[in-house]
mmCIF file of C-alpha atoms and ligand atoms in Angstrom:
data_model
loop_
_atom_site.group_PDB
_atom_site.id
_atom_site.type_symbol
_atom_site.label_atom_id
_atom_site.label_comp_id
_atom_site.label_asym_id
_atom_site.label_seq_id
_atom_site.Cartn_x
_atom_site.Cartn_y
_atom_site.Cartn_z
ATOM 1 C CA UNK A 1 11.220 14.776 -136.640
ATOM 2 C CA UNK A 2 14.690 14.337 -137.808
ATOM 3 C CA UNK A 3 16.261 10.710 -138.510
ATOM 4 C CA UNK A 4 18.374 11.350 -135.829
ATOM 5 C CA UNK A 5 16.182 12.660 -132.820
ATOM 6 C CA UNK A 6 15.404 9.418 -133.442
ATOM 7 C CA UNK A 7 16.937 7.999 -132.909
ATOM 8 C CA UNK A 8 18.648 9.290 -129.526
ATOM 9 C CA UNK A 9 14.500 8.449 -128.653
ATOM 10 C CA UNK A 10 14.678 5.059 -129.792
ATOM 11 C CA UNK A 11 17.960 4.307 -128.099
ATOM 12 C CA UNK A 12 16.824 5.458 -124.099
ATOM 13 C CA UNK A 13 13.793 3.822 -124.557
ATOM 14 C CA UNK A 14 14.745 1.044 -125.307
ATOM 15 C CA UNK A 15 17.877 1.588 -122.346
ATOM 16 C CA UNK A 16 15.091 1.493 -119.849
ATOM 17 C CA UNK A 17 13.699 -0.960 -120.920
ATOM 18 C CA UNK A 18 16.424 -2.752 -121.107
ATOM 19 C CA UNK A 19 17.816 -2.194 -117.141
ATOM 20 C CA UNK A 20 17.826 -4.963 -114.902
ATOM 21 C CA UNK A 21 18.180 -3.097 -111.989
ATOM 22 C CA UNK A 22 16.777 -0.106 -110.713
ATOM 23 C CA UNK A 23 20.169 1.710 -109.945
ATOM 24 C CA UNK A 24 20.960 0.431 -113.955
ATOM 25 C CA UNK A 25 17.559 2.801 -115.025
ATOM 26 C CA UNK A 26 19.081 6.325 -112.891
ATOM 27 C CA UNK A 27 22.239 6.154 -114.949
ATOM 28 C CA UNK A 28 19.981 5.951 -118.622
ATOM 29 C CA UNK A 29 17.838 8.977 -116.574
ATOM 30 C CA UNK A 30 20.867 10.089 -116.436
ATOM 31 C CA UNK A 31 22.629 9.547 -119.531
ATOM 32 C CA UNK A 32 18.994 10.893 -121.040
ATOM 33 C CA UNK A 33 17.113 13.417 -119.259
ATOM 34 C CA UNK A 34 20.353 14.094 -116.133
ATOM 35 C CA UNK A 35 22.156 17.839 -115.953
ATOM 36 C CA UNK A 36 24.683 16.633 -118.306
ATOM 37 C CA UNK A 37 22.277 14.375 -120.950
ATOM 38 C CA UNK A 38 21.843 13.928 -124.221
ATOM 39 C CA UNK A 39 18.606 15.909 -124.831
ATOM 40 C CA UNK A 40 19.724 18.596 -121.581
ATOM 41 C CA UNK A 41 22.415 18.858 -123.905
ATOM 42 C CA UNK A 42 20.087 19.867 -127.800
ATOM 43 C CA UNK A 43 17.633 21.818 -125.396
ATOM 44 C CA UNK A 44 21.082 24.483 -124.380
ATOM 45 C CA UNK A 45 21.979 24.436 -128.192
ATOM 46 C CA UNK A 46 17.864 26.059 -128.880
ATOM 47 C CA UNK A 47 19.202 29.036 -127.503
ATOM 48 C CA UNK A 48 21.707 29.611 -131.429
ATOM 49 C CA UNK A 49 18.697 29.396 -133.670
ATOM 50 C CA UNK A 50 16.589 31.358 -135.105
ATOM 51 C CA UNK A 51 13.287 31.942 -133.140
ATOM 52 C CA UNK A 52 11.171 29.634 -135.951
ATOM 53 C CA UNK A 53 13.051 27.374 -136.461
ATOM 54 C CA UNK A 54 13.834 27.254 -132.633
ATOM 55 C CA UNK A 55 10.672 26.549 -131.767
ATOM 56 C CA UNK A 56 10.014 23.340 -133.565
ATOM 57 C CA UNK A 57 13.577 21.916 -132.692
ATOM 58 C CA UNK A 58 12.543 22.540 -128.732
ATOM 59 C CA UNK A 59 8.433 21.253 -129.691
ATOM 60 C CA UNK A 60 10.491 17.646 -130.504
ATOM 61 C CA UNK A 61 13.197 17.572 -127.922
ATOM 62 C CA UNK A 62 10.667 18.030 -125.192
ATOM 63 C CA UNK A 63 8.089 15.305 -126.621
ATOM 64 C CA UNK A 64 11.006 12.907 -126.521
ATOM 65 C CA UNK A 65 12.117 14.250 -123.573
ATOM 66 C CA UNK A 66 8.734 13.268 -122.015
ATOM 67 C CA UNK A 67 8.648 9.933 -123.824
ATOM 68 C CA UNK A 68 11.538 8.808 -122.512
ATOM 69 C CA UNK A 69 10.146 10.300 -119.112
ATOM 70 C CA UNK A 70 6.980 7.848 -119.540
ATOM 71 C CA UNK A 71 10.018 5.673 -121.248
ATOM 72 C CA UNK A 72 11.508 5.776 -117.772
ATOM 73 C CA UNK A 73 8.512 6.024 -114.570
ATOM 74 C CA UNK A 74 6.963 2.738 -117.043
ATOM 75 C CA UNK A 75 10.182 0.896 -116.248
ATOM 76 C CA UNK A 76 10.794 2.368 -113.191
ATOM 77 C CA UNK A 77 7.311 0.607 -110.719
ATOM 78 C CA UNK A 78 7.634 -2.415 -112.878
ATOM 79 C CA UNK A 79 11.033 -2.908 -111.093
ATOM 80 C CA UNK A 80 10.254 -1.360 -108.013
ATOM 81 C CA UNK A 81 6.933 -4.978 -108.347
ATOM 82 C CA UNK A 82 9.575 -6.920 -109.072
ATOM 83 C CA UNK A 83 11.923 -6.195 -106.180
ATOM 84 C CA UNK A 84 8.951 -5.634 -103.656
ATOM 85 C CA UNK A 85 8.140 -9.600 -104.636
ATOM 86 C CA UNK A 86 11.265 -10.305 -104.213
ATOM 87 C CA UNK A 87 11.159 -9.267 -101.359
ATOM 88 C CA UNK A 88 8.343 -10.412 -100.015
ATOM 89 C CA UNK A 89 8.937 -14.449 -101.520
ATOM 90 C CA UNK A 90 12.040 -14.447 -98.608
ATOM 91 C CA UNK A 91 11.001 -12.699 -95.687
ATOM 92 C CA UNK A 92 8.950 -14.676 -93.058
ATOM 93 C CA UNK A 93 6.828 -13.361 -89.681
ATOM 94 C CA UNK A 94 8.359 -15.188 -87.060
ATOM 95 C CA UNK A 95 4.950 -16.375 -84.955
ATOM 96 C CA UNK A 96 7.131 -17.324 -82.279
ATOM 97 C CA UNK A 97 8.213 -14.318 -81.482
ATOM 98 C CA UNK A 98 7.241 -12.590 -77.935
ATOM 99 C CA UNK A 99 4.279 -9.603 -78.425
ATOM 100 C CA UNK A 100 4.755 -6.633 -78.067
ATOM 101 C CA UNK A 101 4.305 -5.213 -74.667
ATOM 102 C CA UNK A 102 0.869 -3.309 -75.434
ATOM 103 C CA UNK A 103 1.024 0.290 -72.881
ATOM 104 C CA UNK A 104 -2.114 0.133 -71.984
ATOM 105 C CA UNK A 105 -2.503 2.651 -69.314
ATOM 106 C CA UNK A 106 -3.505 2.518 -65.205
ATOM 107 C CA UNK A 107 -6.334 3.021 -64.068
ATOM 108 C CA UNK A 108 -5.935 5.948 -60.962
ATOM 109 C CA UNK A 109 -6.535 4.783 -57.374
ATOM 110 C CA UNK A 110 -9.404 7.793 -57.527
ATOM 111 C CA UNK A 111 -11.416 6.292 -60.346
ATOM 112 C CA UNK A 112 -10.713 2.831 -59.286
ATOM 113 C CA UNK A 113 -11.686 3.929 -55.035
ATOM 114 C CA UNK A 114 -15.043 5.268 -56.781
ATOM 115 C CA UNK A 115 -15.826 2.610 -58.300
ATOM 116 C CA UNK A 116 -15.571 -0.060 -55.837
ATOM 117 C CA UNK A 117 -17.920 2.937 -54.426
ATOM 118 C CA UNK A 118 -20.224 3.266 -56.393
ATOM 119 C CA UNK A 119 -20.773 -1.744 -56.384
ATOM 120 C CA UNK A 120 -21.126 -0.829 -52.757
ATOM 121 C CA UNK A 121 -23.567 1.731 -52.741
ATOM 122 C CA UNK A 122 -25.484 0.619 -55.907
ATOM 123 C CA UNK A 123 -26.143 -2.948 -54.634
ATOM 124 C CA UNK A 124 -27.690 -1.568 -51.516
ATOM 125 C CA UNK A 125 -30.134 -0.051 -53.495
ATOM 126 C CA UNK A 126 -28.692 3.947 -54.459
ATOM 127 C CA UNK A 127 -28.529 5.486 -57.259
ATOM 128 C CA UNK A 128 -25.026 7.876 -58.708
ATOM 129 C CA UNK A 129 -25.745 11.391 -59.431
ATOM 130 C CA UNK A 130 -23.039 14.267 -61.045
ATOM 131 C CA UNK A 131 -23.733 17.800 -60.828
ATOM 132 C CA UNK A 132 -21.864 20.955 -62.407
ATOM 133 C CA UNK A 133 -18.147 22.139 -60.051
ATOM 134 C CA UNK A 134 -19.089 25.729 -60.537
ATOM 135 C CA UNK A 135 -22.341 26.473 -58.056
ATOM 136 C CA UNK A 136 -24.167 29.774 -56.274
ATOM 137 C CA UNK A 137 -24.291 30.505 -53.534
ATOM 138 C CA UNK A 138 -27.396 29.043 -52.283
ATOM 139 C CA UNK A 139 -26.951 26.076 -54.154
ATOM 140 C CA UNK A 140 -23.376 25.098 -51.606
ATOM 141 C CA UNK A 141 -23.727 27.643 -49.131
ATOM 142 C CA UNK A 142 -27.858 28.566 -47.990
ATOM 143 C CA UNK A 143 -29.382 25.473 -48.585
ATOM 144 C CA UNK A 144 -27.520 23.772 -46.284
ATOM 145 C CA UNK A 145 -27.772 26.270 -43.570
ATOM 146 C CA UNK A 146 -24.777 26.943 -43.249
ATOM 147 C CA UNK A 147 -24.755 30.605 -41.869
ATOM 148 C CA UNK A 148 -22.262 33.925 -43.018
ATOM 149 C CA UNK A 149 -20.284 33.819 -40.856
ATOM 150 C CA UNK A 150 -19.085 30.366 -41.229
ATOM 151 C CA UNK A 151 -15.415 30.032 -41.637
ATOM 152 C CA UNK A 152 -16.091 27.242 -45.505
ATOM 153 C CA UNK A 153 -17.580 31.350 -46.984
ATOM 154 C CA UNK A 154 -14.853 33.190 -45.754
ATOM 155 C CA UNK A 155 -13.012 34.713 -49.512
ATOM 156 C CA UNK A 156 -9.489 32.917 -47.350
ATOM 157 C CA UNK A 157 -11.002 29.584 -47.728
ATOM 158 C CA UNK A 158 -13.068 28.747 -50.931
ATOM 159 C CA UNK A 159 -12.250 29.821 -54.764
ATOM 160 C CA UNK A 160 -15.063 32.770 -55.224
ATOM 161 C CA UNK A 161 -15.171 33.395 -59.182
ATOM 162 C CA UNK A 162 -15.409 36.952 -60.267
ATOM 163 C CA UNK A 163 -19.215 38.956 -59.573
ATOM 164 C CA UNK A 164 -21.152 38.271 -63.028
ATOM 165 C CA UNK A 165 -23.145 41.426 -64.317
ATOM 166 C CA UNK A 166 -26.138 41.290 -61.825
ATOM 167 C CA UNK A 167 -23.461 40.975 -58.985
ATOM 168 C CA UNK A 168 -23.430 37.370 -57.892
ATOM 169 C CA UNK A 169 -20.271 35.309 -57.281
ATOM 170 C CA UNK A 170 -20.196 31.951 -58.764
ATOM 171 C CA UNK A 171 -18.360 29.940 -56.130
ATOM 172 C CA UNK A 172 -16.335 26.213 -56.974
ATOM 173 C CA UNK A 173 -18.135 24.022 -54.921
ATOM 174 C CA UNK A 174 -16.529 22.969 -51.776
ATOM 175 C CA UNK A 175 -18.593 19.543 -51.218
ATOM 176 C CA UNK A 176 -20.739 17.678 -53.234
ATOM 177 C CA UNK A 177 -23.508 18.729 -51.228
ATOM 178 C CA UNK A 178 -24.940 20.790 -53.877
ATOM 179 C CA UNK A 179 -26.097 17.825 -56.076
ATOM 180 C CA UNK A 180 -28.020 16.396 -53.005
ATOM 181 C CA UNK A 181 -29.688 20.071 -53.146
ATOM 182 C CA UNK A 182 -30.767 20.309 -56.587
ATOM 183 C CA UNK A 183 -31.975 16.953 -56.707
ATOM 184 C CA UNK A 184 -33.999 17.775 -53.623
ATOM 185 C CA UNK A 185 -34.979 20.430 -56.106
ATOM 186 C CA UNK A 186 -35.836 18.622 -58.050
ATOM 187 C CA UNK A 187 -37.785 14.932 -57.266
ATOM 188 C CA UNK A 188 -40.356 14.169 -54.783
ATOM 189 C CA UNK A 189 -38.806 11.397 -52.069
ATOM 190 C CA UNK A 190 -38.032 9.019 -51.825
ATOM 191 C CA UNK A 191 -34.641 9.439 -52.501
ATOM 192 C CA UNK A 192 -31.493 7.003 -52.816
ATOM 193 C CA UNK A 193 -28.661 9.044 -53.721
ATOM 194 C CA UNK A 194 -24.746 9.209 -53.787
ATOM 195 C CA UNK A 195 -23.198 11.269 -55.347
ATOM 196 C CA UNK A 196 -18.882 11.516 -56.515
ATOM 197 C CA UNK A 197 -16.716 14.250 -57.760
ATOM 198 C CA UNK A 198 -14.716 17.255 -57.762
ATOM 199 C CA UNK A 199 -14.555 19.862 -55.129
ATOM 200 C CA UNK A 200 -12.690 22.573 -54.266
ATOM 201 C CA UNK A 201 -11.306 24.483 -51.405
ATOM 202 C CA UNK A 202 -8.300 26.888 -51.250
ATOM 203 C CA UNK A 203 -6.311 24.690 -49.015
ATOM 204 C CA UNK A 204 -3.031 23.174 -50.236
ATOM 205 C CA UNK A 205 0.087 21.553 -48.154
ATOM 206 C CA UNK A 206 1.211 17.601 -47.071
ATOM 207 C CA UNK A 207 -3.098 16.414 -46.970
ATOM 208 C CA UNK A 208 -4.587 19.185 -48.354
ATOM 209 C CA UNK A 209 -4.738 19.298 -51.452
ATOM 210 C CA UNK A 210 -6.886 22.706 -53.498
ATOM 211 C CA UNK A 211 -8.954 19.958 -55.687
ATOM 212 C CA UNK A 212 -10.128 16.982 -54.046
ATOM 213 C CA UNK A 213 -12.335 14.304 -54.557
ATOM 214 C CA UNK A 214 -15.424 13.322 -51.737
ATOM 215 C CA UNK A 215 -18.179 11.135 -52.024
ATOM 216 C CA UNK A 216 -21.649 11.962 -50.631
ATOM 217 C CA UNK A 217 -24.933 10.595 -50.079
ATOM 218 C CA UNK A 218 -29.022 10.653 -49.659
ATOM 219 C CA UNK A 219 -31.475 8.979 -48.353
ATOM 220 C CA UNK A 220 -34.953 10.650 -48.244
ATOM 221 C CA UNK A 221 -38.461 9.372 -47.094
ATOM 222 C CA UNK A 222 -41.247 9.300 -45.061
ATOM 223 C CA UNK A 223 -39.791 7.294 -42.320
ATOM 224 C CA UNK A 224 -36.303 6.467 -42.967
ATOM 225 C CA UNK A 225 -34.150 6.705 -39.115
ATOM 226 C CA UNK A 226 -30.778 6.717 -37.618
ATOM 227 C CA UNK A 227 -30.830 3.139 -37.520
ATOM 228 C CA UNK A 228 -31.471 2.354 -41.889
ATOM 229 C CA UNK A 229 -27.971 5.540 -41.281
ATOM 230 C CA UNK A 230 -26.331 3.334 -38.996
ATOM 231 C CA UNK A 231 -27.608 -0.434 -40.302
ATOM 232 C CA UNK A 232 -26.124 1.616 -43.571
ATOM 233 C CA UNK A 233 -22.880 2.791 -42.742
ATOM 234 C CA UNK A 234 -21.435 -0.374 -41.184
ATOM 235 C CA UNK A 235 -22.209 -1.876 -44.064
ATOM 236 C CA UNK A 236 -19.706 0.138 -46.102
ATOM 237 C CA UNK A 237 -17.382 0.879 -44.597
ATOM 238 C CA UNK A 238 -17.312 -3.377 -44.132
ATOM 239 C CA UNK A 239 -17.251 -4.091 -47.366
ATOM 240 C CA UNK A 240 -14.983 -0.812 -48.409
ATOM 241 C CA UNK A 241 -12.397 -2.652 -46.584
ATOM 242 C CA UNK A 242 -13.208 -6.591 -47.029
ATOM 243 C CA UNK A 243 -13.356 -7.252 -43.158
ATOM 244 C CA UNK A 244 -16.582 -8.620 -42.124
ATOM 245 C CA UNK A 245 -16.342 -7.711 -38.717
ATOM 246 C CA UNK A 246 -15.050 -5.040 -39.295
ATOM 247 C CA UNK A 247 -16.054 -2.074 -35.506
ATOM 248 C CA UNK A 248 -17.907 0.511 -36.223
ATOM 249 C CA UNK A 249 -18.359 3.155 -34.163
ATOM 250 C CA UNK A 250 -20.262 6.614 -34.488
ATOM 251 C CA UNK A 251 -19.310 9.494 -32.247
ATOM 252 C CA UNK A 252 -21.401 12.548 -31.834
ATOM 253 C CA UNK A 253 -20.731 15.205 -33.749
ATOM 254 C CA UNK A 254 -21.867 18.524 -34.795
ATOM 255 C CA UNK A 255 -22.748 19.553 -38.520
ATOM 256 C CA UNK A 256 -25.040 23.320 -39.418
ATOM 257 C CA UNK A 257 -26.737 19.919 -41.941
ATOM 258 C CA UNK A 258 -27.149 17.041 -40.065
ATOM 259 C CA UNK A 259 -29.168 16.421 -36.636
ATOM 260 C CA UNK A 260 -28.323 14.838 -34.696
ATOM 261 C CA UNK A 261 -24.777 14.208 -36.635
ATOM 262 C CA UNK A 262 -22.086 11.847 -36.170
ATOM 263 C CA UNK A 263 -18.103 10.654 -36.829
ATOM 264 C CA UNK A 264 -17.286 6.988 -37.882
ATOM 265 C CA UNK A 265 -14.892 5.286 -36.580
ATOM 266 C CA UNK A 266 -13.548 2.167 -37.727
ATOM 267 C CA UNK A 267 -11.351 -0.119 -35.557
ATOM 268 C CA UNK A 268 -7.578 -0.498 -36.004
ATOM 269 C CA UNK A 269 -3.943 -0.651 -34.517
ATOM 270 C CA UNK A 270 -1.536 1.529 -34.621
ATOM 271 C CA UNK A 271 1.384 -0.927 -33.352
ATOM 272 C CA UNK A 272 4.615 -0.782 -34.237
ATOM 273 C CA UNK A 273 3.478 1.810 -36.245
ATOM 274 C CA UNK A 274 2.040 0.179 -38.706
ATOM 275 C CA UNK A 275 -1.757 0.678 -39.562
ATOM 276 C CA UNK A 276 -4.001 -2.246 -39.042
ATOM 277 C CA UNK A 277 -8.004 -1.798 -40.461
ATOM 278 C CA UNK A 278 -9.929 -4.249 -37.704
ATOM 279 C CA UNK A 279 -7.120 -5.351 -35.385
ATOM 280 C CA UNK A 280 -6.403 -4.114 -32.506
ATOM 281 C CA UNK A 281 -8.859 -1.838 -30.370
ATOM 282 C CA UNK A 282 -7.427 1.655 -31.560
ATOM 283 C CA UNK A 283 -10.182 4.278 -33.944
ATOM 284 C CA UNK A 284 -9.545 5.888 -37.084
ATOM 285 C CA UNK A 285 -11.813 8.572 -37.999
ATOM 286 C CA UNK A 286 -14.009 7.532 -41.724
ATOM 287 C CA UNK A 287 -16.574 9.567 -42.547
ATOM 288 C CA UNK A 288 -19.174 11.732 -41.156
ATOM 289 C CA UNK A 289 -22.671 11.467 -41.399
ATOM 290 C CA UNK A 290 -26.156 12.859 -39.447
ATOM 291 C CA UNK A 291 -29.729 13.126 -39.906
ATOM 292 C CA UNK A 292 -30.517 16.043 -43.129
ATOM 293 C CA UNK A 293 -31.432 18.533 -40.857
ATOM 294 C CA UNK A 294 -35.114 19.759 -41.279
ATOM 295 C CA UNK A 295 -34.488 23.087 -42.568
ATOM 296 C CA UNK A 296 -32.148 21.678 -45.425
ATOM 297 C CA UNK A 297 -35.538 19.784 -46.467
ATOM 298 C CA UNK A 298 -37.442 23.032 -46.254
ATOM 299 C CA UNK A 299 -34.671 24.513 -48.218
ATOM 300 C CA UNK A 300 -35.200 22.656 -50.851
ATOM 301 C CA UNK A 301 -39.460 22.588 -50.596
ATOM 302 C CA UNK A 302 -39.524 19.019 -48.869
ATOM 303 C CA UNK A 303 -42.047 18.836 -45.654
ATOM 304 C CA UNK A 304 -39.881 18.099 -43.388
ATOM 305 C CA UNK A 305 -43.451 17.076 -41.315
ATOM 306 C CA UNK A 306 -43.665 14.559 -43.170
ATOM 307 C CA UNK A 307 -40.168 13.592 -44.821
ATOM 308 C CA UNK A 308 -37.209 12.969 -43.166
ATOM 309 C CA UNK A 309 -33.691 11.461 -44.589
ATOM 310 C CA UNK A 310 -29.692 11.137 -43.196
ATOM 311 C CA UNK A 311 -27.021 11.718 -45.345
ATOM 312 C CA UNK A 312 -23.284 11.372 -44.980
ATOM 313 C CA UNK A 313 -20.404 12.626 -46.544
ATOM 314 C CA UNK A 314 -16.301 10.990 -46.998
ATOM 315 C CA UNK A 315 -13.323 12.347 -48.056
ATOM 316 C CA UNK A 316 -12.254 9.414 -51.441
ATOM 317 C CA UNK A 317 -8.704 10.163 -51.200
ATOM 318 C CA UNK A 318 -8.515 9.721 -47.192
ATOM 319 C CA UNK A 319 -9.480 5.836 -48.170
ATOM 320 C CA UNK A 320 -8.264 5.363 -50.980
ATOM 321 C CA UNK A 321 -4.445 6.488 -49.173
ATOM 322 C CA UNK A 322 -6.224 3.938 -45.802
ATOM 323 C CA UNK A 323 -7.208 0.953 -48.463
ATOM 324 C CA UNK A 324 -4.496 1.015 -50.733
ATOM 325 C CA UNK A 325 -1.420 1.898 -48.186
ATOM 326 C CA UNK A 326 -0.802 5.473 -50.645
ATOM 327 C CA UNK A 327 1.365 7.621 -47.938
ATOM 328 C CA UNK A 328 1.605 11.155 -49.566
ATOM 329 C CA UNK A 329 -1.993 13.529 -50.458
ATOM 330 C CA UNK A 330 -0.401 15.460 -53.450
ATOM 331 C CA UNK A 331 1.506 11.892 -54.756
ATOM 332 C CA UNK A 332 -2.574 11.867 -56.411
ATOM 333 C CA UNK A 333 -2.192 15.105 -58.203
ATOM 334 C CA UNK A 334 1.062 14.701 -59.527
ATOM 335 C CA UNK A 335 0.919 12.895 -62.723
ATOM 336 C CA UNK A 336 3.522 11.006 -62.936
ATOM 337 C CA UNK A 337 3.529 8.156 -64.684
ATOM 338 C CA UNK A 338 5.653 5.567 -62.247
ATOM 339 C CA UNK A 339 3.677 6.158 -59.826
ATOM 340 C CA UNK A 340 0.007 5.901 -60.891
ATOM 341 C CA UNK A 341 2.164 2.567 -63.115
ATOM 342 C CA UNK A 342 2.760 1.471 -59.367
ATOM 343 C CA UNK A 343 -0.552 2.391 -57.372
ATOM 344 C CA UNK A 344 -2.969 2.543 -60.474
ATOM 345 C CA UNK A 345 -4.480 -0.558 -61.995
ATOM 346 C CA UNK A 346 -4.486 -2.562 -64.881
ATOM 347 C CA UNK A 347 -8.258 -2.540 -66.664
ATOM 348 C CA UNK A 348 -9.671 -5.840 -66.815
ATOM 349 C CA UNK A 349 -7.446 -7.319 -63.702
ATOM 350 C CA UNK A 350 -8.117 -5.669 -60.827
ATOM 351 C CA UNK A 351 -9.851 -7.369 -58.442
ATOM 352 C CA UNK A 352 -13.309 -5.106 -57.586
ATOM 353 C CA UNK A 353 -16.483 -5.065 -57.560
ATOM 354 C CA UNK A 354 -17.291 -3.437 -60.059
ATOM 355 C CA UNK A 355 -15.118 -5.815 -62.103
ATOM 356 C CA UNK A 356 -15.249 -9.177 -60.245
ATOM 357 C CA UNK A 357 -13.652 -10.169 -57.618
HETATM 358 C C1 2NL Y 1 -17.034 14.397 -43.767
HETATM 359 C C2 2NL Y 1 -18.529 15.381 -43.426
HETATM 360 C C3 2NL Y 1 -20.878 15.126 -44.341
HETATM 361 C C4 2NL Y 1 -23.551 15.765 -45.223
HETATM 362 C C5 2NL Y 1 -21.742 15.409 -45.110
HETATM 363 C C6 2NL Y 1 -25.325 16.538 -46.162
HETATM 364 C C7 2NL Y 1 -25.944 17.209 -46.768
HETATM 365 C C8 2NL Y 1 -27.147 17.371 -47.733
HETATM 366 C C9 2NL Y 1 -27.940 17.806 -46.207
HETATM 367 C C10 2NL Y 1 -27.652 16.933 -45.035
HETATM 368 CL CL1 2NL Y 1 -27.863 18.503 -49.282
HETATM 369 N N1 2NL Y 1 -25.902 16.339 -45.696
HETATM 370 N N2 2NL Y 1 -24.511 16.073 -46.129
HETATM 371 C C11 2NL Y 1 -24.281 15.086 -43.737
HETATM 372 C C12 2NL Y 1 -22.444 14.902 -42.841
HETATM 373 C C13 2NL Y 1 -21.917 15.212 -43.154
HETATM 374 O O1 2NL Y 1 -19.657 14.243 -44.080
HETATM 375 O O2 2NL Y 1 -16.823 14.267 -42.895
HETATM 376 N N3 2NL Y 1 -17.572 14.865 -45.502
HETATM 377 C C14 2NL Y 1 -16.289 14.935 -46.216
#
């Protein structure tokens, strides 16, 4: 290699080592390897040489180009390190600054209400059970003694899925009862369960959502009677609304799957258009219940001459609206974060039977 090239290389390598700042180093890089830099300029002259001379000169030029580039890179890394050290040395952390607020999300009022219900029944010895949302006709209707002409079976009220190859049409469960049916089919009494979950009906207006939540309960044993049903549900109503002496009334009703059947009302006041639970002499319907119809037990393979049971069911949205003063059902499922921040529960802060009062 020519002395001249060697001198050029030494000049730029030394210049890069001497550069005190990143911008000074950048100038060295431009002078050597930039578009008009010394090395680049020489590269352009290679075209005028004959093949052999061009090859030798090209190799030399490429080599010193790489050496200069390596020297610049090494210096760059060193200067960056120095710069970082300097910044760290004078930058401080102000530990007195308030923490940035963490956006920790909220528990939806439906989840909170279900949690509280599960806690209350859990203390009474009930187990919580879940099951499929997509059901067959037997578990959703037939086993429950719901006759073929019943309105709940009509196309109009129920979401049916397209029929399968066997011609069977599945259905989005219209209540959580199919889970109790499955439990009775699969387990020998005693049974003591609650079933919270999503349910579906083709209904949509101010007071109906096509997807809503129910919590149903089922107790089956040899000596289970209506006194157990009444005691359990009175206790539940008082616990969920936090009113120790809440009046609870049972009114005869009808369901195809229970006999006798009853609606449960709680005492309230509507004075001045304001609903107050546990005060006054008005009544508010809160849930439905009854003794399990012997046909339903038999449909599940349970001997109705040996066993009897009670069952109940309620709408979770309705309880949540009453408990937390939420006026409009539709807002539950609009996924409006401002609504959730207002009505939702901060995890660990919400006083509840689940997380400790
Ligand atoms: C209501 C009333 C009720 C039941 C649900 C039930 C389930 C089986 C057997 C017998 Cl497997 N009964 N469930 C019984 C009475 C009432 O719900 O108003 N729900 C929102």
